[in-house]
JSON list of C-alpha atoms in Angstrom, two decimals:
[
{"chain": "A", "resi": 251, "resn": "ASP", "atom": "CA", "xyz": [-12.27, -22.99, 5.21]},
{"chain": "A", "resi": 252, "resn": "PRO", "atom": "CA", "xyz": [-13.73, -24.17, 1.88]},
{"chain": "A", "resi": 253, "resn": "ALA", "atom": "CA", "xyz": [-15.10, -20.69, 1.09]},
{"chain": "A", "resi": 254, "resn": "ASN", "atom": "CA", "xyz": [-11.54, -19.36, 1.03]},
{"chain": "A", "resi": 255, "resn": "ALA", "atom": "CA", "xyz": [-9.82, -22.32, -0.66]},
{"chain": "A", "resi": 256, "resn": "ASN", "atom": "CA", "xyz": [-9.53, -20.48, -3.97]},
{"chain": "A", "resi": 257, "resn": "GLY", "atom": "CA", "xyz": [-8.54, -17.17, -2.40]},
{"chain": "A", "resi": 258, "resn": "GLY", "atom": "CA", "xyz": [-6.36, -15.88, 0.34]},
{"chain": "A", "resi": 259, "resn": "GLU", "atom": "CA", "xyz": [-5.97, -13.03, 2.76]},
{"chain": "A", "resi": 260, "resn": "TRP", "atom": "CA", "xyz": [-4.53, -9.58, 3.06]},
{"chain": "A", "resi": 261, "resn": "PHE", "atom": "CA", "xyz": [-2.92, -9.20, 6.45]},
{"chain": "A", "resi": 262, "resn": "CYS", "atom": "CA", "xyz": [-1.27, -6.39, 8.34]},
{"chain": "A", "resi": 263, "resn": "ARG", "atom": "CA", "xyz": [0.99, -7.32, 11.25]},
{"chain": "A", "resi": 264, "resn": "GLN", "atom": "CA", "xyz": [2.56, -4.38, 13.02]},
{"chain": "A", "resi": 265, "resn": "ALA", "atom": "CA", "xyz": [2.86, -2.49, 16.27]},
{"chain": "A", "resi": 266, "resn": "LEU", "atom": "CA", "xyz": [-0.14, -0.20, 16.68]},
{"chain": "A", "resi": 267, "resn": "GLU", "atom": "CA", "xyz": [-1.23, 2.14, 19.43]},
{"chain": "A", "resi": 268, "resn": "GLY", "atom": "CA", "xyz": [-4.65, 1.29, 20.86]},
{"chain": "A", "resi": 269, "resn": "GLU", "atom": "CA", "xyz": [-6.22, 4.43, 19.43]},
{"chain": "A", "resi": 270, "resn": "VAL", "atom": "CA", "xyz": [-4.97, 3.62, 15.92]},
{"chain": "A", "resi": 271, "resn": "LEU", "atom": "CA", "xyz": [-6.09, -0.02, 16.16]},
{"chain": "A", "resi": 272, "resn": "ASP", "atom": "CA", "xyz": [-9.56, 1.09, 17.30]},
{"chain": "A", "resi": 273, "resn": "LEU", "atom": "CA", "xyz": [-9.88, 3.46, 14.34]},
{"chain": "A", "resi": 274, "resn": "TYR", "atom": "CA", "xyz": [-8.65, 0.85, 11.84]},
{"chain": "A", "resi": 275, "resn": "TRP", "atom": "CA", "xyz": [-11.05, -1.79, 13.19]},
{"chain": "A", "resi": 276, "resn": "GLN", "atom": "CA", "xyz": [-14.02, 0.55, 13.32]},
{"chain": "A", "resi": 277, "resn": "ASN", "atom": "CA", "xyz": [-13.43, 1.74, 9.75]},
{"chain": "A", "resi": 278, "resn": "LEU", "atom": "CA", "xyz": [-12.87, -1.80, 8.50]},
{"chain": "A", "resi": 279, "resn": "VAL", "atom": "CA", "xyz": [-16.03, -3.22, 10.09]},
{"chain": "A", "resi": 280, "resn": "LEU", "atom": "CA", "xyz": [-18.18, -0.37, 8.78]},
{"chain": "A", "resi": 281, "resn": "ALA", "atom": "CA", "xyz": [-16.67, -0.74, 5.29]},
{"chain": "A", "resi": 282, "resn": "VAL", "atom": "CA", "xyz": [-17.32, -4.50, 5.19]},
{"chain": "A", "resi": 283, "resn": "VAL", "atom": "CA", "xyz": [-20.87, -4.20, 6.51]},
{"chain": "A", "resi": 284, "resn": "GLY", "atom": "CA", "xyz": [-21.58, -1.31, 4.12]},
{"chain": "A", "resi": 285, "resn": "GLU", "atom": "CA", "xyz": [-19.85, -3.17, 1.25]},
{"chain": "A", "resi": 286, "resn": "THR", "atom": "CA", "xyz": [-17.83, -0.06, 0.34]},
{"chain": "A", "resi": 287, "resn": "ILE", "atom": "CA", "xyz": [-14.65, -2.07, -0.22]},
{"chain": "A", "resi": 288, "resn": "GLU", "atom": "CA", "xyz": [-16.25, -4.47, -2.69]},
{"chain": "A", "resi": 289, "resn": "ASP", "atom": "CA", "xyz": [-18.19, -1.67, -4.43]},
{"chain": "A", "resi": 290, "resn": "ALA", "atom": "CA", "xyz": [-14.92, 0.12, -5.15]},
{"chain": "A", "resi": 291, "resn": "VAL", "atom": "CA", "xyz": [-13.38, -2.88, -6.94]},
{"chain": "A", "resi": 292, "resn": "SER", "atom": "CA", "xyz": [-16.41, -4.21, -8.81]},
{"chain": "A", "resi": 293, "resn": "ALA", "atom": "CA", "xyz": [-16.30, -1.77, -11.74]},
{"chain": "A", "resi": 294, "resn": "GLY", "atom": "CA", "xyz": [-16.14, -4.01, -14.79]},
{"chain": "A", "resi": 295, "resn": "LYS", "atom": "CA", "xyz": [-15.57, -7.14, -12.67]},
{"chain": "A", "resi": 296, "resn": "ASP", "atom": "CA", "xyz": [-17.65, -9.07, -10.21]},
{"chain": "A", "resi": 297, "resn": "GLY", "atom": "CA", "xyz": [-16.06, -7.89, -6.99]},
{"chain": "A", "resi": 298, "resn": "SER", "atom": "CA", "xyz": [-19.21, -8.36, -4.93]},
{"chain": "A", "resi": 299, "resn": "GLY", "atom": "CA", "xyz": [-19.21, -11.04, -2.30]},
{"chain": "A", "resi": 300, "resn": "VAL", "atom": "CA", "xyz": [-15.46, -11.65, -2.32]},
{"chain": "A", "resi": 301, "resn": "ILE", "atom": "CA", "xyz": [-14.82, -10.73, 1.32]},
{"chain": "A", "resi": 302, "resn": "ASN", "atom": "CA", "xyz": [-15.58, -13.72, 3.54]},
{"chain": "A", "resi": 303, "resn": "GLY", "atom": "CA", "xyz": [-14.31, -12.47, 6.86]},
{"chain": "A", "resi": 304, "resn": "ILE", "atom": "CA", "xyz": [-12.18, -10.12, 8.88]},
{"chain": "A", "resi": 305, "resn": "ARG", "atom": "CA", "xyz": [-10.51, -10.46, 12.23]},
{"chain": "A", "resi": 306, "resn": "VAL", "atom": "CA", "xyz": [-7.94, -8.88, 14.48]},
{"chain": "A", "resi": 307, "resn": "LEU", "atom": "CA", "xyz": [-5.51, -10.89, 16.58]},
{"chain": "A", "resi": 308, "resn": "ASP", "atom": "CA", "xyz": [-3.43, -9.72, 19.51]},
{"chain": "A", "resi": 309, "resn": "LYS", "atom": "CA", "xyz": [0.14, -10.90, 18.81]},
{"chain": "A", "resi": 310, "resn": "SER", "atom": "CA", "xyz": [1.68, -8.85, 21.62]},
{"chain": "A", "resi": 311, "resn": "ARG", "atom": "CA", "xyz": [4.55, -10.12, 23.69]},
{"chain": "A", "resi": 312, "resn": "ASN", "atom": "CA", "xyz": [6.69, -7.31, 25.12]},
{"chain": "A", "resi": 313, "resn": "PHE", "atom": "CA", "xyz": [5.14, -4.57, 22.99]},
{"chain": "A", "resi": 314, "resn": "PRO", "atom": "CA", "xyz": [1.72, -4.06, 21.38]},
{"chain": "A", "resi": 315, "resn": "GLN", "atom": "CA", "xyz": [1.54, -5.89, 18.06]},
{"chain": "A", "resi": 316, "resn": "PHE", "atom": "CA", "xyz": [-1.62, -6.84, 16.21]},
{"chain": "A", "resi": 317, "resn": "LYS", "atom": "CA", "xyz": [-2.56, -8.75, 13.08]},
{"chain": "A", "resi": 318, "resn": "ILE", "atom": "CA", "xyz": [-5.52, -7.63, 11.00]},
{"chain": "A", "resi": 319, "resn": "GLU", "atom": "CA", "xyz": [-6.78, -10.14, 8.40]},
{"chain": "A", "resi": 320, "resn": "ILE", "atom": "CA", "xyz": [-9.21, -9.71, 5.50]},
{"chain": "A", "resi": 321, "resn": "TRP", "atom": "CA", "xyz": [-10.15, -13.06, 3.92]},
{"chain": "A", "resi": 322, "resn": "ILE", "atom": "CA", "xyz": [-11.29, -13.12, 0.29]},
{"chain": "A", "resi": 323, "resn": "ASN", "atom": "CA", "xyz": [-12.41, -15.93, -2.02]},
{"chain": "A", "resi": 324, "resn": "THR", "atom": "CA", "xyz": [-10.47, -15.01, -5.17]},
{"chain": "A", "resi": 325, "resn": "ARG", "atom": "CA", "xyz": [-6.89, -14.74, -6.35]},
{"chain": "A", "resi": 326, "resn": "ASP", "atom": "CA", "xyz": [-7.83, -12.38, -9.21]},
{"chain": "A", "resi": 327, "resn": "GLN", "atom": "CA", "xyz": [-4.95, -9.89, -9.25]},
{"chain": "A", "resi": 328, "resn": "ALA", "atom": "CA", "xyz": [-7.07, -6.84, -10.19]},
{"chain": "A", "resi": 329, "resn": "ILE", "atom": "CA", "xyz": [-9.62, -7.52, -7.44]},
{"chain": "A", "resi": 330, "resn": "ARG", "atom": "CA", "xyz": [-6.89, -8.27, -4.88]},
{"chain": "A", "resi": 331, "resn": "ASP", "atom": "CA", "xyz": [-5.02, -5.06, -5.67]},
{"chain": "A", "resi": 332, "resn": "GLY", "atom": "CA", "xyz": [-8.23, -3.01, -5.67]},
{"chain": "A", "resi": 333, "resn": "ILE", "atom": "CA", "xyz": [-9.17, -4.37, -2.26]},
{"chain": "A", "resi": 334, "resn": "LYS", "atom": "CA", "xyz": [-5.72, -3.62, -0.85]},
{"chain": "A", "resi": 335, "resn": "ASP", "atom": "CA", "xyz": [-5.77, -0.03, -2.13]},
{"chain": "A", "resi": 336, "resn": "ARG", "atom": "CA", "xyz": [-9.27, 0.52, -0.80]},
{"chain": "A", "resi": 337, "resn": "LEU", "atom": "CA", "xyz": [-8.36, -1.04, 2.58]},
{"chain": "A", "resi": 338, "resn": "ILE", "atom": "CA", "xyz": [-5.56, 1.46, 3.16]},
{"chain": "A", "resi": 339, "resn": "GLU", "atom": "CA", "xyz": [-7.76, 4.38, 2.11]},
{"chain": "A", "resi": 340, "resn": "ILE", "atom": "CA", "xyz": [-10.69, 3.33, 4.32]},
{"chain": "A", "resi": 341, "resn": "MET", "atom": "CA", "xyz": [-8.76, 2.24, 7.40]},
{"chain": "A", "resi": 342, "resn": "THR", "atom": "CA", "xyz": [-6.78, 5.48, 7.70]},
{"chain": "A", "resi": 343, "resn": "ASP", "atom": "CA", "xyz": [-9.81, 7.72, 7.17]},
{"chain": "A", "resi": 344, "resn": "GLY", "atom": "CA", "xyz": [-10.04, 10.11, 10.11]},
{"chain": "A", "resi": 345, "resn": "GLN", "atom": "CA", "xyz": [-6.54, 9.35, 11.39]},
{"chain": "A", "resi": 346, "resn": "THR", "atom": "CA", "xyz": [-4.58, 12.28, 12.71]},
{"chain": "A", "resi": 347, "resn": "ALA", "atom": "CA", "xyz": [-0.82, 12.42, 13.03]},
{"chain": "A", "resi": 348, "resn": "SER", "atom": "CA", "xyz": [0.42, 11.19, 16.39]},
{"chain": "A", "resi": 349, "resn": "GLY", "atom": "CA", "xyz": [3.82, 11.80, 17.94]},
{"chain": "A", "resi": 350, "resn": "ARG", "atom": "CA", "xyz": [5.29, 9.36, 15.41]},
{"chain": "A", "resi": 351, "resn": "GLY", "atom": "CA", "xyz": [3.33, 10.78, 12.48]},
{"chain": "A", "resi": 352, "resn": "LYS", "atom": "CA", "xyz": [0.50, 9.16, 10.60]},
{"chain": "A", "resi": 353, "resn": "VAL", "atom": "CA", "xyz": [0.79, 5.37, 10.64]},
{"chain": "A", "resi": 354, "resn": "HIS", "atom": "CA", "xyz": [-0.11, 3.49, 7.46]},
{"chain": "A", "resi": 355, "resn": "PRO", "atom": "CA", "xyz": [-1.01, -0.19, 7.52]},
{"chain": "A", "resi": 356, "resn": "LYS", "atom": "CA", "xyz": [1.37, -2.41, 5.56]},
{"chain": "A", "resi": 357, "resn": "PHE", "atom": "CA", "xyz": [-0.49, -5.29, 3.95]},
{"chain": "A", "resi": 358, "resn": "ASP", "atom": "CA", "xyz": [0.97, -8.56, 2.68]},
{"chain": "A", "resi": 359, "resn": "TRP", "atom": "CA", "xyz": [-0.80, -11.29, 0.70]},
{"chain": "A", "resi": 360, "resn": "LYS", "atom": "CA", "xyz": [-1.09, -14.94, 1.73]},
{"chain": "A", "resi": 361, "resn": "ASP", "atom": "CA", "xyz": [-2.58, -17.58, -0.62]},
{"chain": "A", "resi": 362, "resn": "HIS", "atom": "CA", "xyz": [-4.92, -20.18, 0.84]},
{"chain": "A", "resi": 363, "resn": "THR", "atom": "CA", "xyz": [-3.88, -22.83, -1.64]},
{"chain": "A", "resi": 364, "resn": "PRO", "atom": "CA", "xyz": [-5.19, -26.25, -0.61]}
]
């Protein structure tokens, strides 16, 4: 995608219970629509309009595993790190401890270098 050629994506690929995935997705969609992720990282920098898309993929085989992706159009380290920190904060909002304790998403970065 040309809009992401100079950026990349934060992705989280892990086993998640359905209830946790639903909460993460709901919080992520509301944060992107409400621009609360970009607002949090735009202090002193132009962080507005950097998120180009989000999606969740079912990567399950013998156990439930999902991949959540957040595509952005910049490689700016400060903006990337701010988005990652804000993602974890927003996605886990409202999460209660389950039998395994509170699950935290683990994000990795992938460049979309042409």
